[in-house]
Short mmCIF file of N, CA, C and O in Angstrom, two decimals:
data_model
loop_
_atom_site.label_atom_id
_atom_site.label_comp_id
_atom_site.label_asym_id
_atom_site.label_seq_id
_atom_site.Cartn_x
_atom_site.Cartn_y
_atom_site.Cartn_z
N ASN A 1 10.07 2.49 -8.51
CA ASN A 1 9.01 2.04 -9.32
C ASN A 1 7.71 1.90 -8.62
O ASN A 1 6.64 2.16 -9.06
N LEU A 2 7.79 1.31 -7.42
CA LEU A 2 6.75 0.90 -6.77
C LEU A 2 6.91 0.88 -5.13
O LEU A 2 7.96 0.48 -5.06
N ILE A 3 6.20 1.21 -4.48
CA ILE A 3 6.46 1.15 -2.86
C ILE A 3 5.49 -0.02 -2.30
O ILE A 3 4.05 -0.04 -2.42
N LEU A 4 6.14 -0.73 -1.85
CA LEU A 4 5.59 -2.04 -0.96
C LEU A 4 5.37 -1.49 0.56
O LEU A 4 6.52 -1.41 1.12
N LEU A 5 4.36 -1.02 1.08
CA LEU A 5 4.29 -0.64 2.32
C LEU A 5 3.51 -1.38 3.33
O LEU A 5 2.33 -1.61 3.33
N ASP A 6 4.06 -1.65 4.34
CA ASP A 6 3.69 -2.34 5.71
C ASP A 6 2.84 -1.26 6.58
O ASP A 6 3.18 -0.33 6.64
N LEU A 7 1.76 -1.72 6.93
CA LEU A 7 0.81 -0.78 7.78
C LEU A 7 1.31 -0.62 9.30
O LEU A 7 1.07 0.35 9.79
N MET A 8 1.85 -1.85 9.75
CA MET A 8 2.43 -1.63 11.10
C MET A 8 3.90 -1.46 11.22
O MET A 8 4.74 -2.32 11.29
N LEU A 9 4.11 -0.05 11.44
CA LEU A 9 5.53 0.51 11.11
C LEU A 9 5.72 0.73 12.83
O LEU A 9 4.70 0.96 13.45
N PRO A 10 6.86 0.92 13.21
CA PRO A 10 7.28 1.18 14.72
C PRO A 10 7.13 2.81 15.09
O PRO A 10 6.67 2.92 16.12
N ASP A 11 7.43 3.64 14.15
CA ASP A 11 7.38 4.95 14.66
C ASP A 11 6.13 5.71 13.88
O ASP A 11 5.75 6.64 14.50
N LEU A 12 5.84 5.38 12.85
CA LEU A 12 4.73 6.13 12.37
C LEU A 12 3.88 5.12 11.46
O LEU A 12 4.21 4.06 10.89
N PRO A 13 2.39 5.25 11.56
CA PRO A 13 1.71 4.12 11.11
C PRO A 13 1.82 4.27 9.46
O PRO A 13 2.02 5.43 9.17
N GLY A 14 1.60 3.15 8.93
CA GLY A 14 1.69 3.13 7.31
C GLY A 14 0.80 3.76 6.75
O GLY A 14 1.05 4.39 5.55
N THR A 15 -0.33 4.01 7.31
CA THR A 15 -1.40 4.76 6.79
C THR A 15 -0.95 6.33 6.46
O THR A 15 -1.46 6.67 5.52
N GLU A 16 -0.37 6.83 7.59
CA GLU A 16 0.17 8.04 7.53
C GLU A 16 1.27 8.41 6.35
O GLU A 16 1.24 9.20 5.84
N VAL A 17 2.07 7.31 6.34
CA VAL A 17 3.05 7.28 5.31
C VAL A 17 2.39 7.14 4.00
O VAL A 17 2.71 8.00 3.13
N CYS A 18 1.35 6.38 3.61
CA CYS A 18 0.72 6.35 2.47
C CYS A 18 0.03 7.70 2.09
O CYS A 18 0.06 8.22 1.02
N ARG A 19 -0.52 8.45 3.35
CA ARG A 19 -1.27 9.68 2.93
C ARG A 19 -0.21 10.69 2.62
O ARG A 19 -0.46 11.42 1.48
N ARG A 20 0.94 10.68 3.14
CA ARG A 20 1.85 11.62 2.84
C ARG A 20 2.49 11.44 1.50
O ARG A 20 2.79 12.31 0.75
N LEU A 21 2.68 10.34 1.05
CA LEU A 21 3.18 9.92 -0.14
C LEU A 21 2.29 10.40 -1.34
O LEU A 21 2.77 10.96 -2.43
N LYS A 22 1.07 10.15 -1.22
CA LYS A 22 0.13 10.40 -2.29
C LYS A 22 -0.37 11.92 -2.14
O LYS A 22 -0.86 12.62 -3.06
N GLU A 23 -0.17 12.60 -1.01
CA GLU A 23 -0.12 14.07 -1.10
C GLU A 23 0.82 14.93 -1.82
O GLU A 23 0.82 16.21 -2.17
N ASN A 24 2.16 14.17 -1.75
CA ASN A 24 3.46 15.04 -2.11
C ASN A 24 3.45 14.79 -3.80
O ASN A 24 3.42 13.75 -4.33
N PRO A 25 3.54 16.00 -4.42
CA PRO A 25 3.58 16.13 -5.92
C PRO A 25 4.92 15.22 -6.64
O PRO A 25 4.66 14.53 -7.52
N ARG A 26 5.87 14.98 -5.69
CA ARG A 26 6.97 14.35 -6.04
C ARG A 26 6.69 12.80 -5.93
O ARG A 26 7.46 11.87 -6.67
N THR A 27 5.88 12.27 -5.28
CA THR A 27 5.67 10.89 -5.06
C THR A 27 4.23 10.22 -5.26
O THR A 27 4.09 9.28 -5.27
N ARG A 28 3.33 11.09 -5.69
CA ARG A 28 1.83 10.83 -5.72
C ARG A 28 1.60 9.78 -6.79
O ARG A 28 0.76 9.06 -6.67
N ASP A 29 2.40 10.03 -7.90
CA ASP A 29 2.19 8.88 -8.82
C ASP A 29 2.96 7.50 -8.89
O ASP A 29 2.78 6.62 -9.67
N ILE A 30 3.59 7.35 -7.74
CA ILE A 30 4.30 5.97 -7.60
C ILE A 30 3.27 4.97 -6.97
O ILE A 30 2.63 5.43 -5.85
N PRO A 31 2.98 4.02 -7.62
CA PRO A 31 2.12 3.13 -7.13
C PRO A 31 2.40 2.60 -5.68
O PRO A 31 3.53 2.26 -5.42
N VAL A 32 1.57 2.55 -4.90
CA VAL A 32 1.61 1.92 -3.44
C VAL A 32 0.79 0.74 -3.33
O VAL A 32 -0.35 0.77 -3.46
N ILE A 33 1.48 -0.36 -2.77
CA ILE A 33 0.62 -1.64 -2.42
C ILE A 33 0.87 -1.71 -0.95
O ILE A 33 1.97 -1.82 -0.28
N LEU A 34 -0.16 -1.58 -0.18
CA LEU A 34 -0.21 -1.75 1.14
C LEU A 34 -0.30 -3.21 1.57
O LEU A 34 -0.88 -4.13 1.03
N CYS A 35 0.70 -3.63 2.45
CA CYS A 35 0.82 -5.11 2.88
C CYS A 35 0.68 -5.13 4.33
O CYS A 35 1.43 -4.53 5.29
N THR A 36 -0.34 -5.93 5.06
CA THR A 36 -0.76 -5.94 6.47
C THR A 36 -1.36 -7.29 6.70
O THR A 36 -2.08 -7.76 5.84
N ALA A 37 -1.48 -7.40 8.04
CA ALA A 37 -2.20 -8.53 8.47
C ALA A 37 -3.63 -8.16 8.73
O ALA A 37 -4.52 -8.90 9.05
N ARG A 38 -3.83 -6.76 8.72
CA ARG A 38 -5.11 -6.33 8.86
C ARG A 38 -6.08 -6.49 7.70
O ARG A 38 -5.97 -5.55 6.76
N GLY A 39 -6.88 -7.24 7.72
CA GLY A 39 -7.54 -7.54 6.61
C GLY A 39 -9.23 -7.13 6.37
O GLY A 39 -9.92 -7.71 5.64
N SER A 40 -9.57 -6.50 7.49
CA SER A 40 -11.05 -6.28 7.54
C SER A 40 -11.65 -5.18 6.54
O SER A 40 -10.53 -4.67 5.98
N GLU A 41 -12.69 -5.14 6.03
CA GLU A 41 -13.28 -4.36 5.00
C GLU A 41 -13.03 -2.86 5.51
O GLU A 41 -12.45 -2.06 4.62
N VAL A 42 -13.22 -2.49 6.64
CA VAL A 42 -12.80 -1.10 7.13
C VAL A 42 -11.49 -0.75 6.91
O VAL A 42 -11.15 0.22 6.35
N ASP A 43 -10.39 -1.69 7.11
CA ASP A 43 -9.01 -1.51 6.90
C ASP A 43 -8.68 -1.16 5.42
O ASP A 43 -7.91 -0.36 5.11
N ARG A 44 -9.27 -2.07 4.82
CA ARG A 44 -9.08 -2.22 3.21
C ARG A 44 -9.52 -0.83 2.77
O ARG A 44 -9.06 0.05 1.68
N VAL A 45 -10.70 -0.31 2.97
CA VAL A 45 -11.55 0.97 2.68
C VAL A 45 -10.66 2.20 3.00
O VAL A 45 -10.36 3.01 2.35
N VAL A 46 -10.05 2.17 4.23
CA VAL A 46 -9.09 3.29 4.77
C VAL A 46 -7.99 3.19 3.88
O VAL A 46 -7.52 4.24 3.35
N GLY A 47 -7.39 2.16 3.52
CA GLY A 47 -6.15 2.14 2.54
C GLY A 47 -6.33 2.74 1.35
O GLY A 47 -5.76 3.52 0.93
N PHE A 48 -7.60 2.27 0.77
CA PHE A 48 -7.86 2.96 -0.84
C PHE A 48 -8.12 4.44 -0.53
O PHE A 48 -7.80 5.09 -1.47
N ALA A 49 -8.97 4.89 0.48
CA ALA A 49 -9.24 6.20 0.80
C ALA A 49 -7.90 6.95 0.80
O ALA A 49 -8.05 8.00 0.32
N LEU A 50 -6.97 6.47 1.39
CA LEU A 50 -5.56 7.26 1.39
C LEU A 50 -4.93 7.13 0.36
O LEU A 50 -3.81 7.84 0.21
N GLY A 51 -5.39 6.54 -0.76
CA GLY A 51 -4.65 6.61 -2.06
C GLY A 51 -3.93 5.31 -2.49
O GLY A 51 -3.14 5.28 -3.44
N ALA A 52 -4.14 4.15 -1.65
CA ALA A 52 -3.25 3.03 -1.94
C ALA A 52 -3.82 2.53 -3.43
O ALA A 52 -4.87 2.52 -3.53
N ASP A 53 -2.93 1.88 -4.04
CA ASP A 53 -3.35 1.20 -5.44
C ASP A 53 -3.89 -0.12 -5.31
O ASP A 53 -4.47 -0.63 -6.22
N ASP A 54 -3.25 -0.73 -4.28
CA ASP A 54 -3.69 -2.23 -3.96
C ASP A 54 -3.47 -2.33 -2.63
O ASP A 54 -2.70 -1.63 -1.91
N TYR A 55 -3.95 -3.64 -2.07
CA TYR A 55 -4.13 -3.91 -0.65
C TYR A 55 -3.78 -5.30 -0.49
O TYR A 55 -4.63 -6.21 -0.95
N VAL A 56 -2.86 -5.82 0.09
CA VAL A 56 -2.47 -7.32 0.04
C VAL A 56 -2.49 -7.71 1.70
O VAL A 56 -1.79 -7.22 2.37
N VAL A 57 -3.39 -8.81 2.00
CA VAL A 57 -3.41 -9.23 3.17
C VAL A 57 -2.29 -10.32 3.62
O VAL A 57 -2.43 -11.40 2.96
N LYS A 58 -1.62 -10.32 4.77
CA LYS A 58 -0.59 -11.26 5.05
C LYS A 58 -1.65 -12.49 5.83
O LYS A 58 -2.50 -12.25 6.31
N PRO A 59 -1.07 -13.85 5.43
CA PRO A 59 0.11 -14.05 4.67
C PRO A 59 -0.43 -14.14 3.17
O PRO A 59 -1.55 -14.30 3.04
N PHE A 60 0.39 -14.08 2.50
CA PHE A 60 0.16 -13.87 1.04
C PHE A 60 1.24 -14.74 0.29
O PHE A 60 2.39 -14.82 0.83
N SER A 61 1.24 -15.13 -0.87
CA SER A 61 2.16 -15.76 -1.64
C SER A 61 3.13 -14.73 -2.28
O SER A 61 2.49 -13.94 -2.89
N VAL A 62 4.29 -15.18 -2.57
CA VAL A 62 5.15 -14.37 -3.44
C VAL A 62 4.69 -14.11 -4.85
O VAL A 62 4.57 -13.32 -5.55
N ARG A 63 4.07 -15.32 -5.37
CA ARG A 63 3.30 -15.41 -6.73
C ARG A 63 2.28 -14.36 -6.73
O ARG A 63 2.20 -13.69 -7.95
N GLU A 64 1.39 -14.44 -5.83
CA GLU A 64 0.29 -13.55 -5.77
C GLU A 64 0.88 -12.03 -5.83
O GLU A 64 0.35 -11.02 -6.60
N LEU A 65 1.85 -11.65 -4.90
CA LEU A 65 2.42 -10.41 -4.86
C LEU A 65 3.01 -9.93 -6.20
O LEU A 65 2.82 -8.83 -6.67
N GLY A 66 3.68 -10.87 -6.80
CA GLY A 66 4.24 -10.46 -8.21
C GLY A 66 3.54 -10.29 -9.24
O GLY A 66 3.42 -9.26 -9.96
N LEU A 67 2.18 -10.90 -9.18
CA LEU A 67 1.13 -10.57 -10.08
C LEU A 67 0.50 -9.25 -9.78
O LEU A 67 0.10 -8.47 -10.76
N ARG A 68 0.30 -8.88 -8.45
CA ARG A 68 -0.18 -7.59 -8.25
C ARG A 68 0.65 -6.40 -8.61
O ARG A 68 0.53 -5.40 -9.17
N VAL A 69 2.17 -6.64 -8.41
CA VAL A 69 3.22 -5.70 -8.76
C VAL A 69 3.12 -5.56 -10.21
O VAL A 69 3.04 -4.34 -10.76
N ARG A 70 3.06 -6.53 -11.12
CA ARG A 70 3.20 -6.51 -12.45
C ARG A 70 1.76 -5.71 -13.08
O ARG A 70 1.93 -5.14 -14.13
N ALA A 71 0.58 -6.08 -12.41
CA ALA A 71 -0.50 -5.38 -12.71
C ALA A 71 -0.56 -3.76 -12.51
O ALA A 71 -1.00 -3.12 -13.25
N LEU A 72 0.48 -3.24 -11.78
CA LEU A 72 0.44 -1.91 -11.36
C LEU A 72 1.76 -1.24 -12.18
O LEU A 72 1.70 0.17 -12.36
N LEU A 73 2.40 -2.10 -12.87
CA LEU A 73 3.87 -1.36 -13.43
C LEU A 73 3.52 -1.40 -14.93
O LEU A 73 2.92 -2.58 -15.41
N PRO A 74 3.71 -0.40 -15.70
CA PRO A 74 3.55 -0.53 -17.23
C PRO A 74 4.68 -1.45 -17.75
O PRO A 74 5.53 -2.04 -17.28
#
């Protein structure tokens, strides 16, 4: 129903994973929340430009994440 995606992955950058998910007709409508320690404005803008539905900067609370998830799910 939703993808929680870290940007700092070992083999492929999370930005590339997000881009591929949003370009694929089978996965483009699945909401993606990017989760990362990178919180600069440039990082957030890039994440949204790639199609992310939300962007959460670590550290974050479970309560905040839960509210963001609920906001994206019907």
